[in-house]
Amino acid sequence: MIEYMRLLFKILLIIFFSSNNLFSQGRLNPVEIPILLSGTFGEFRKTHFHSGIDIKTLGKEGLRVRAIEDGDLIRVKVSTSGYGKAIYIRHYDGTTSVYAHLKKFSSKIQQIIKEIQYEKEKFEIEKFFKEGEIKLKKSELIGFSGNTGGSSGPHLHFELRDSKREKPLNPLKYGYLVIDTIPPKIQNIFIYKFLKEHIYEKIKIELRENGNSYSSNDTIKINGIFGIGYSGYDKQNSSHNKNGIYNRELTINGENVFSYKFDDLIFPDGKKIDLLIDYEAYNVEKVRIKKLYQTINSKFSFLENNDSNGLFEIIKDSLYNIKIVFEDYNKNKSIVKMVIKGIENENIFNNSETDIEEKLYHPDIEYEKKYKMLNLKIPQDAFYEPTNLNFEYNSDTIKIDKFTKAPKKGLNLEFYLPKNLDSIDLRQSCIGKISIKANNKKNKIQYVFGVKSDSLINAKTMSGGKYFLTKDSVPPSIKPINFKNENWVNNLKILKIRVDDKFSGIKKYRANINGKWILMEYEPKSKLLFFEFDDIKFNTAELKLNLYVEDMVGNVNEFKTSIYRKIFK
Ligand SMILES: [Zn+2]
């Protein structure tokens, strides 16, 4: 085993250095270690197709990140969500490189950004620079890898875009080498038999697995209109991560029916991602089954043929050879083969037809249900397609079952606020939600953002759950982490304070020392606020710190303390 590891390490080193040489004329690896992926381009995420690659950073933060090519710094964004701290460099070949979730920027960029933050008195900023304003050299240090924003573990999100159209490109097409000799793994294949236009029955196909080829045990005997779905992933060498598959092609009797691969994307594709998965399986069973058909013409930019919806009709006594080829970027293939034979239509569903019809909510019709304490509005285009939606009202709670079809605009809830509330009760009133889970013993209440008028709170919802009127009367908590009141903090470089809000969450905060605004960086995952003493030279030893924190409904906590620090000249 040790020998093997040593050999593998040697191979990796050789490839790393030779690849660096190979591309010394081209783009540089943004990190100083061989590229291992924890995410591939195009892979399915909750609300989007992954627009870059996730480069592993040895499980830690702080790896040097370098510019892949000469270019102009055109944009820097600092956010507690999304890309966190991110840098955008426009190169002279028409591409832009993006580096996201950074821990911090290089001192050159950090200085520029801090100046803007102090000027605007804001931590979260976005700054666009003019072309040529700040030039960066290839391999110049631009920042350090991190875990900021919507990242759930240390890594570098790296993106290449077509600068003109802001179109994300698959970085692997542009010279980045990833060792991958492992074909995609297919977990399950499903056949969706359509009973009516938007109603189907899901059939799991038993597959025999032989290396990278999969086949159904027997000829599948069915009839009617069908689509196919799959679950599976792709792994690269030396990494355990289950990443997305690059290419898939469905052919029936040799004819290409539905295929797409991820060479590039457009951002609007992500808005419709739920149309390319079995939404019910994802939402209810938490299994992501990707569809090789579409019931709504979603016009994804990456679909090979947007005119073919991937659905096919099985005719009695005909044979259908189904072949699905899955391929990773390094051309490792897995192939699924099935044979379907058409049989007589059994017509078993005809009787239940009217039952099914009755419960459907149609996207071209607006519905409204009025209850004692609330209105439930199902607007036009609440869902992409006719949807079976179940809900029940009980005393003060509306329970909406988990959606089985992808929401487009979602539902609107309108809660009547009780009359004669005093101003504090009125401010603290909000909508709470309990998720519907199989064994939800904890019954944790989530805050639902709502817009308040005199007598109503309005909320939009994209998911089922139990919704009710509640209140948040607890202000955020504030706790110093690495200092105490009235203490000397000469050796402290960074001041850390933990802030937390149990229900509605933190909306804003503001800190100053001796009356002057200070930059406190906020990391919601660790619930920490940071201040770097190097930012400001104070001319008194006593530092009067004042921190104001407000939650989403306006409950406020204020923390005041004095600490002492030698005056640095
Ligand atoms: Zn990413």
PDB file of C-alpha atoms in Angstrom, residues 322-538:
ATOM      1  CA  ILE A 322     -32.275   1.459 -25.700  1.00  0.00           C
ATOM      2  CA  LYS A 323     -28.687   2.556 -25.242  1.00  0.00           C
ATOM      3  CA  ILE A 324     -27.437   5.258 -22.903  1.00  0.00           C
ATOM      4  CA  VAL A 325     -23.783   6.238 -23.037  1.00  0.00           C
ATOM      5  CA  PHE A 326     -22.385   8.141 -20.060  1.00  0.00           C
ATOM      6  CA  GLU A 327     -19.001   9.728 -20.465  1.00  0.00           C
ATOM      7  CA  ASP A 328     -16.629  11.759 -18.297  1.00  0.00           C
ATOM      8  CA  TYR A 329     -14.387  14.485 -19.637  1.00  0.00           C
ATOM      9  CA  ASN A 330     -11.479  12.057 -20.092  1.00  0.00           C
ATOM     10  CA  LYS A 331     -13.687   9.870 -22.315  1.00  0.00           C
ATOM     11  CA  ASN A 332     -14.168   7.031 -19.815  1.00  0.00           C
ATOM     12  CA  LYS A 333     -17.513   5.505 -20.709  1.00  0.00           C
ATOM     13  CA  SER A 334     -20.290   3.568 -19.042  1.00  0.00           C
ATOM     14  CA  ILE A 335     -23.004   2.071 -21.191  1.00  0.00           C
ATOM     15  CA  VAL A 336     -26.537   1.051 -20.249  1.00  0.00           C
ATOM     16  CA  LYS A 337     -28.451  -1.268 -22.590  1.00  0.00           C
ATOM     17  CA  MET A 338     -32.077  -2.322 -22.372  1.00  0.00           C
ATOM     18  CA  VAL A 339     -34.509  -3.993 -24.700  1.00  0.00           C
ATOM     19  CA  ILE A 340     -38.181  -3.008 -24.613  1.00  0.00           C
ATOM     20  CA  LYS A 341     -40.970  -4.905 -26.324  1.00  0.00           C
ATOM     21  CA  GLY A 342     -44.358  -3.319 -26.937  1.00  0.00           C
ATOM     22  CA  ILE A 343     -47.386  -5.182 -25.601  1.00  0.00           C
ATOM     23  CA  GLU A 344     -51.166  -4.754 -25.751  1.00  0.00           C
ATOM     24  CA  ASN A 345     -52.512  -1.677 -23.966  1.00  0.00           C
ATOM     25  CA  GLU A 346     -54.159  -2.859 -20.754  1.00  0.00           C
ATOM     26  CA  ASN A 347     -56.173   0.321 -20.207  1.00  0.00           C
ATOM     27  CA  ILE A 348     -56.047  -0.172 -16.460  1.00  0.00           C
ATOM     28  CA  PHE A 349     -55.919   3.521 -15.667  1.00  0.00           C
ATOM     29  CA  ASN A 350     -59.017   4.610 -17.517  1.00  0.00           C
ATOM     30  CA  ASN A 351     -61.289   4.307 -14.506  1.00  0.00           C
ATOM     31  CA  SER A 352     -59.268   6.592 -12.245  1.00  0.00           C
ATOM     32  CA  GLU A 353     -58.963   9.313 -14.836  1.00  0.00           C
ATOM     33  CA  THR A 354     -61.548  11.662 -13.370  1.00  0.00           C
ATOM     34  CA  ASP A 355     -60.100  11.317  -9.866  1.00  0.00           C
ATOM     35  CA  ILE A 356     -56.705  12.374 -11.085  1.00  0.00           C
ATOM     36  CA  GLU A 357     -58.134  15.293 -13.007  1.00  0.00           C
ATOM     37  CA  GLU A 358     -60.020  16.766 -10.059  1.00  0.00           C
ATOM     38  CA  LYS A 359     -57.015  17.464  -7.847  1.00  0.00           C
ATOM     39  CA  LEU A 360     -54.934  19.203 -10.475  1.00  0.00           C
ATOM     40  CA  TYR A 361     -54.085  22.895 -10.304  1.00  0.00           C
ATOM     41  CA  HIS A 362     -53.443  24.318 -13.740  1.00  0.00           C
ATOM     42  CA  PRO A 363     -50.699  26.886 -14.346  1.00  0.00           C
ATOM     43  CA  ASP A 364     -52.965  29.073 -16.484  1.00  0.00           C
ATOM     44  CA  ILE A 365     -55.572  29.455 -13.735  1.00  0.00           C
ATOM     45  CA  GLU A 366     -55.374  31.461 -10.523  1.00  0.00           C
ATOM     46  CA  TYR A 367     -56.785  29.891  -7.353  1.00  0.00           C
ATOM     47  CA  GLU A 368     -57.533  31.370  -3.958  1.00  0.00           C
ATOM     48  CA  LYS A 369     -58.551  29.651  -0.734  1.00  0.00           C
ATOM     49  CA  LYS A 370     -59.836  31.791   2.107  1.00  0.00           C
ATOM     50  CA  TYR A 371     -59.558  30.584   5.692  1.00  0.00           C
ATOM     51  CA  LYS A 372     -60.240  32.155   9.070  1.00  0.00           C
ATOM     52  CA  MET A 373     -56.713  33.412   9.627  1.00  0.00           C
ATOM     53  CA  LEU A 374     -55.187  33.375   6.200  1.00  0.00           C
ATOM     54  CA  ASN A 375     -55.541  33.266   2.438  1.00  0.00           C
ATOM     55  CA  LEU A 376     -53.688  30.788   0.287  1.00  0.00           C
ATOM     56  CA  LYS A 377     -53.122  32.084  -3.218  1.00  0.00           C
ATOM     57  CA  ILE A 378     -52.014  29.861  -6.048  1.00  0.00           C
ATOM     58  CA  PRO A 379     -51.134  32.355  -8.768  1.00  0.00           C
ATOM     59  CA  GLN A 380     -50.837  31.669 -12.459  1.00  0.00           C
ATOM     60  CA  ASP A 381     -47.575  29.885 -13.167  1.00  0.00           C
ATOM     61  CA  ALA A 382     -47.259  28.808  -9.536  1.00  0.00           C
ATOM     62  CA  PHE A 383     -46.008  25.561 -11.089  1.00  0.00           C
ATOM     63  CA  TYR A 384     -44.632  24.803 -14.542  1.00  0.00           C
ATOM     64  CA  GLU A 385     -47.249  22.161 -15.209  1.00  0.00           C
ATOM     65  CA  PRO A 386     -50.597  20.966 -13.833  1.00  0.00           C
ATOM     66  CA  THR A 387     -49.912  19.912 -10.268  1.00  0.00           C
ATOM     67  CA  ASN A 388     -51.615  17.824  -7.694  1.00  0.00           C
ATOM     68  CA  LEU A 389     -51.421  19.935  -4.535  1.00  0.00           C
ATOM     69  CA  ASN A 390     -52.760  18.895  -1.133  1.00  0.00           C
ATOM     70  CA  PHE A 391     -53.257  21.234   1.785  1.00  0.00           C
ATOM     71  CA  GLU A 392     -55.333  21.360   4.938  1.00  0.00           C
ATOM     72  CA  TYR A 393     -56.165  24.101   7.408  1.00  0.00           C
ATOM     73  CA  ASN A 394     -56.346  23.431  11.120  1.00  0.00           C
ATOM     74  CA  SER A 395     -57.134  26.145  13.741  1.00  0.00           C
ATOM     75  CA  ASP A 396     -54.218  28.469  12.940  1.00  0.00           C
ATOM     76  CA  THR A 397     -51.952  26.394  10.722  1.00  0.00           C
ATOM     77  CA  ILE A 398     -51.984  25.569   7.066  1.00  0.00           C
ATOM     78  CA  LYS A 399     -50.267  22.345   6.144  1.00  0.00           C
ATOM     79  CA  ILE A 400     -49.160  22.187   2.524  1.00  0.00           C
ATOM     80  CA  ASP A 401     -47.871  18.818   1.368  1.00  0.00           C
ATOM     81  CA  LYS A 402     -44.487  18.627  -0.285  1.00  0.00           C
ATOM     82  CA  PHE A 403     -44.668  19.690  -3.910  1.00  0.00           C
ATOM     83  CA  THR A 404     -44.527  16.885  -6.416  1.00  0.00           C
ATOM     84  CA  LYS A 405     -43.947  19.184  -9.369  1.00  0.00           C
ATOM     85  CA  ALA A 406     -41.373  21.929  -9.723  1.00  0.00           C
ATOM     86  CA  PRO A 407     -42.621  25.358  -8.618  1.00  0.00           C
ATOM     87  CA  LYS A 408     -42.140  28.251 -11.006  1.00  0.00           C
ATOM     88  CA  LYS A 409     -43.459  31.240  -9.040  1.00  0.00           C
ATOM     89  CA  GLY A 410     -44.568  29.320  -5.968  1.00  0.00           C
ATOM     90  CA  LEU A 411     -47.488  30.055  -3.632  1.00  0.00           C
ATOM     91  CA  ASN A 412     -48.482  33.158  -1.713  1.00  0.00           C
ATOM     92  CA  LEU A 413     -49.575  33.075   1.896  1.00  0.00           C
ATOM     93  CA  GLU A 414     -51.431  35.993   3.449  1.00  0.00           C
ATOM     94  CA  PHE A 415     -51.790  35.870   7.222  1.00  0.00           C
ATOM     95  CA  TYR A 416     -54.185  38.260   8.942  1.00  0.00           C
ATOM     96  CA  LEU A 417     -52.509  39.997  11.853  1.00  0.00           C
ATOM     97  CA  PRO A 418     -54.659  39.945  15.004  1.00  0.00           C
ATOM     98  CA  LYS A 419     -56.312  43.287  15.757  1.00  0.00           C
ATOM     99  CA  ASN A 420     -55.308  45.360  18.816  1.00  0.00           C
ATOM    100  CA  LEU A 421     -51.663  44.294  18.797  1.00  0.00           C
ATOM    101  CA  ASP A 422     -49.390  46.806  20.476  1.00  0.00           C
ATOM    102  CA  SER A 423     -46.582  48.174  18.353  1.00  0.00           C
ATOM    103  CA  ILE A 424     -43.993  45.747  19.746  1.00  0.00           C
ATOM    104  CA  ASP A 425     -46.189  42.689  19.183  1.00  0.00           C
ATOM    105  CA  LEU A 426     -46.912  43.940  15.702  1.00  0.00           C
ATOM    106  CA  ARG A 427     -43.210  44.309  14.921  1.00  0.00           C
ATOM    107  CA  GLN A 428     -42.325  40.902  16.366  1.00  0.00           C
ATOM    108  CA  SER A 429     -45.080  39.038  14.505  1.00  0.00           C
ATOM    109  CA  CYS A 430     -43.837  36.854  11.700  1.00  0.00           C
ATOM    110  CA  ILE A 431     -44.543  33.643   9.840  1.00  0.00           C
ATOM    111  CA  GLY A 432     -43.045  30.400  11.065  1.00  0.00           C
ATOM    112  CA  LYS A 433     -42.692  27.134   9.238  1.00  0.00           C
ATOM    113  CA  ILE A 434     -42.141  23.534  10.254  1.00  0.00           C
ATOM    114  CA  SER A 435     -40.858  21.250   7.527  1.00  0.00           C
ATOM    115  CA  ILE A 436     -42.764  18.108   6.760  1.00  0.00           C
ATOM    116  CA  LYS A 437     -40.403  15.209   7.360  1.00  0.00           C
ATOM    117  CA  ALA A 438     -41.020  11.536   7.889  1.00  0.00           C
ATOM    118  CA  ASN A 439     -39.983  11.620  11.561  1.00  0.00           C
ATOM    119  CA  ASN A 440     -39.772  15.259  12.389  1.00  0.00           C
ATOM    120  CA  LYS A 441     -39.518  14.932  16.148  1.00  0.00           C
ATOM    121  CA  LYS A 442     -37.631  18.140  16.677  1.00  0.00           C
ATOM    122  CA  ASN A 443     -40.280  20.314  15.014  1.00  0.00           C
ATOM    123  CA  LYS A 444     -37.761  23.075  14.551  1.00  0.00           C
ATOM    124  CA  ILE A 445     -39.483  26.291  13.545  1.00  0.00           C
ATOM    125  CA  GLN A 446     -37.948  28.189  10.666  1.00  0.00           C
ATOM    126  CA  TYR A 447     -38.456  31.863  10.053  1.00  0.00           C
ATOM    127  CA  VAL A 448     -40.239  32.739   6.804  1.00  0.00           C
ATOM    128  CA  PHE A 449     -39.517  36.154   5.366  1.00  0.00           C
ATOM    129  CA  GLY A 450     -42.709  38.143   4.950  1.00  0.00           C
ATOM    130  CA  VAL A 451     -43.744  41.616   3.906  1.00  0.00           C
ATOM    131  CA  LYS A 452     -45.924  43.345   6.479  1.00  0.00           C
ATOM    132  CA  SER A 453     -48.738  45.791   5.932  1.00  0.00           C
ATOM    133  CA  ASP A 454     -51.193  47.141   8.560  1.00  0.00           C
ATOM    134  CA  SER A 455     -53.297  44.031   8.795  1.00  0.00           C
ATOM    135  CA  LEU A 456     -51.438  41.343   6.812  1.00  0.00           C
ATOM    136  CA  ILE A 457     -48.146  39.524   6.441  1.00  0.00           C
ATOM    137  CA  ASN A 458     -47.429  38.318   2.925  1.00  0.00           C
ATOM    138  CA  ALA A 459     -45.009  35.519   2.190  1.00  0.00           C
ATOM    139  CA  LYS A 460     -44.063  33.689  -0.946  1.00  0.00           C
ATOM    140  CA  THR A 461     -43.211  30.042  -0.639  1.00  0.00           C
ATOM    141  CA  MET A 462     -41.476  27.631  -2.961  1.00  0.00           C
ATOM    142  CA  SER A 463     -41.962  24.601  -0.720  1.00  0.00           C
ATOM    143  CA  GLY A 464     -44.501  22.735   1.335  1.00  0.00           C
ATOM    144  CA  GLY A 465     -44.611  22.738   5.129  1.00  0.00           C
ATOM    145  CA  LYS A 466     -46.744  23.776   8.084  1.00  0.00           C
ATOM    146  CA  TYR A 467     -47.127  27.547   8.136  1.00  0.00           C
ATOM    147  CA  PHE A 468     -48.489  29.649  11.007  1.00  0.00           C
ATOM    148  CA  LEU A 469     -48.296  33.050  12.604  1.00  0.00           C
ATOM    149  CA  THR A 470     -45.756  33.358  15.398  1.00  0.00           C
ATOM    150  CA  LYS A 471     -43.453  35.929  16.922  1.00  0.00           C
ATOM    151  CA  ASP A 472     -39.779  36.522  17.526  1.00  0.00           C
ATOM    152  CA  SER A 473     -39.177  38.475  20.733  1.00  0.00           C
ATOM    153  CA  VAL A 474     -35.647  37.321  21.449  1.00  0.00           C
ATOM    154  CA  PRO A 475     -32.838  39.717  20.495  1.00  0.00           C
ATOM    155  CA  PRO A 476     -29.564  38.430  19.009  1.00  0.00           C
ATOM    156  CA  SER A 477     -26.873  37.274  21.432  1.00  0.00           C
ATOM    157  CA  ILE A 478     -23.404  38.834  21.515  1.00  0.00           C
ATOM    158  CA  LYS A 479     -20.410  37.160  23.126  1.00  0.00           C
ATOM    159  CA  PRO A 480     -16.758  38.247  23.069  1.00  0.00           C
ATOM    160  CA  ILE A 481     -14.546  35.303  22.150  1.00  0.00           C
ATOM    161  CA  ASN A 482     -10.946  36.315  22.699  1.00  0.00           C
ATOM    162  CA  PHE A 483     -11.055  39.295  25.083  1.00  0.00           C
ATOM    163  CA  LYS A 484     -12.682  40.462  28.297  1.00  0.00           C
ATOM    164  CA  ASN A 485     -14.112  43.762  29.444  1.00  0.00           C
ATOM    165  CA  GLU A 486     -11.517  46.251  30.783  1.00  0.00           C
ATOM    166  CA  ASN A 487      -8.608  44.016  29.742  1.00  0.00           C
ATOM    167  CA  TRP A 488      -5.413  44.901  27.905  1.00  0.00           C
ATOM    168  CA  VAL A 489      -5.214  43.280  24.459  1.00  0.00           C
ATOM    169  CA  ASN A 490      -1.733  44.278  23.265  1.00  0.00           C
ATOM    170  CA  ASN A 491      -0.977  40.956  21.607  1.00  0.00           C
ATOM    171  CA  LEU A 492      -4.293  40.564  19.899  1.00  0.00           C
ATOM    172  CA  LYS A 493      -4.246  40.971  16.112  1.00  0.00           C
ATOM    173  CA  ILE A 494      -7.884  40.108  15.553  1.00  0.00           C
ATOM    174  CA  LEU A 495     -10.885  40.834  17.740  1.00  0.00           C
ATOM    175  CA  LYS A 496     -13.490  38.073  17.645  1.00  0.00           C
ATOM    176  CA  ILE A 497     -17.106  38.293  18.732  1.00  0.00           C
ATOM    177  CA  ARG A 498     -19.746  35.623  18.395  1.00  0.00           C
ATOM    178  CA  VAL A 499     -23.186  36.799  17.341  1.00  0.00           C
ATOM    179  CA  ASP A 500     -26.197  34.550  17.048  1.00  0.00           C
ATOM    180  CA  ASP A 501     -29.922  34.820  16.580  1.00  0.00           C
ATOM    181  CA  LYS A 502     -31.998  31.772  17.311  1.00  0.00           C
ATOM    182  CA  PHE A 503     -35.043  32.363  15.147  1.00  0.00           C
ATOM    183  CA  SER A 504     -35.390  35.086  12.552  1.00  0.00           C
ATOM    184  CA  GLY A 505     -31.657  35.548  11.986  1.00  0.00           C
ATOM    185  CA  ILE A 506     -29.300  38.497  11.857  1.00  0.00           C
ATOM    186  CA  LYS A 507     -30.301  41.298   9.537  1.00  0.00           C
ATOM    187  CA  LYS A 508     -27.621  43.867  10.253  1.00  0.00           C
ATOM    188  CA  TYR A 509     -24.840  44.844  12.569  1.00  0.00           C
ATOM    189  CA  ARG A 510     -22.638  47.835  13.071  1.00  0.00           C
ATOM    190  CA  ALA A 511     -19.508  48.259  15.160  1.00  0.00           C
ATOM    191  CA  ASN A 512     -17.419  51.244  16.136  1.00  0.00           C
ATOM    192  CA  ILE A 513     -14.459  52.024  18.326  1.00  0.00           C
ATOM    193  CA  ASN A 514     -14.259  55.441  19.954  1.00  0.00           C
ATOM    194  CA  GLY A 515     -17.148  56.483  17.755  1.00  0.00           C
ATOM    195  CA  LYS A 516     -15.420  55.523  14.489  1.00  0.00           C
ATOM    196  CA  TRP A 517     -16.873  52.802  12.255  1.00  0.00           C
ATOM    197  CA  ILE A 518     -14.773  49.652  12.147  1.00  0.00           C
ATOM    198  CA  LEU A 519     -14.868  46.874   9.595  1.00  0.00           C
ATOM    199  CA  MET A 520     -16.085  43.684  11.204  1.00  0.00           C
ATOM    200  CA  GLU A 521     -16.129  40.816   8.781  1.00  0.00           C
ATOM    201  CA  TYR A 522     -19.040  38.447   9.295  1.00  0.00           C
ATOM    202  CA  GLU A 523     -18.947  34.695   8.773  1.00  0.00           C
ATOM    203  CA  PRO A 524     -22.478  33.321   9.309  1.00  0.00           C
ATOM    204  CA  LYS A 525     -21.310  29.676   9.326  1.00  0.00           C
ATOM    205  CA  SER A 526     -19.155  30.166  12.420  1.00  0.00           C
ATOM    206  CA  LYS A 527     -21.384  33.051  13.640  1.00  0.00           C
ATOM    207  CA  LEU A 528     -18.279  35.178  14.126  1.00  0.00           C
ATOM    208  CA  LEU A 529     -17.469  38.833  13.649  1.00  0.00           C
ATOM    209  CA  PHE A 530     -13.790  39.754  13.150  1.00  0.00           C
ATOM    210  CA  PHE A 531     -11.939  43.051  13.408  1.00  0.00           C
ATOM    211  CA  GLU A 532      -8.277  43.438  12.447  1.00  0.00           C
ATOM    212  CA  PHE A 533      -6.455  45.938  14.669  1.00  0.00           C
ATOM    213  CA  ASP A 534      -4.075  46.737  11.791  1.00  0.00           C
ATOM    214  CA  ASP A 535      -6.946  48.502  10.007  1.00  0.00           C
ATOM    215  CA  ILE A 536      -6.828  51.571  12.237  1.00  0.00           C
ATOM    216  CA  LYS A 537      -4.179  53.377  14.291  1.00  0.00           C
ATOM    217  CA  PHE A 538      -5.838  54.543  17.486  1.00  0.00           C
TER     218      PHE A 538
END
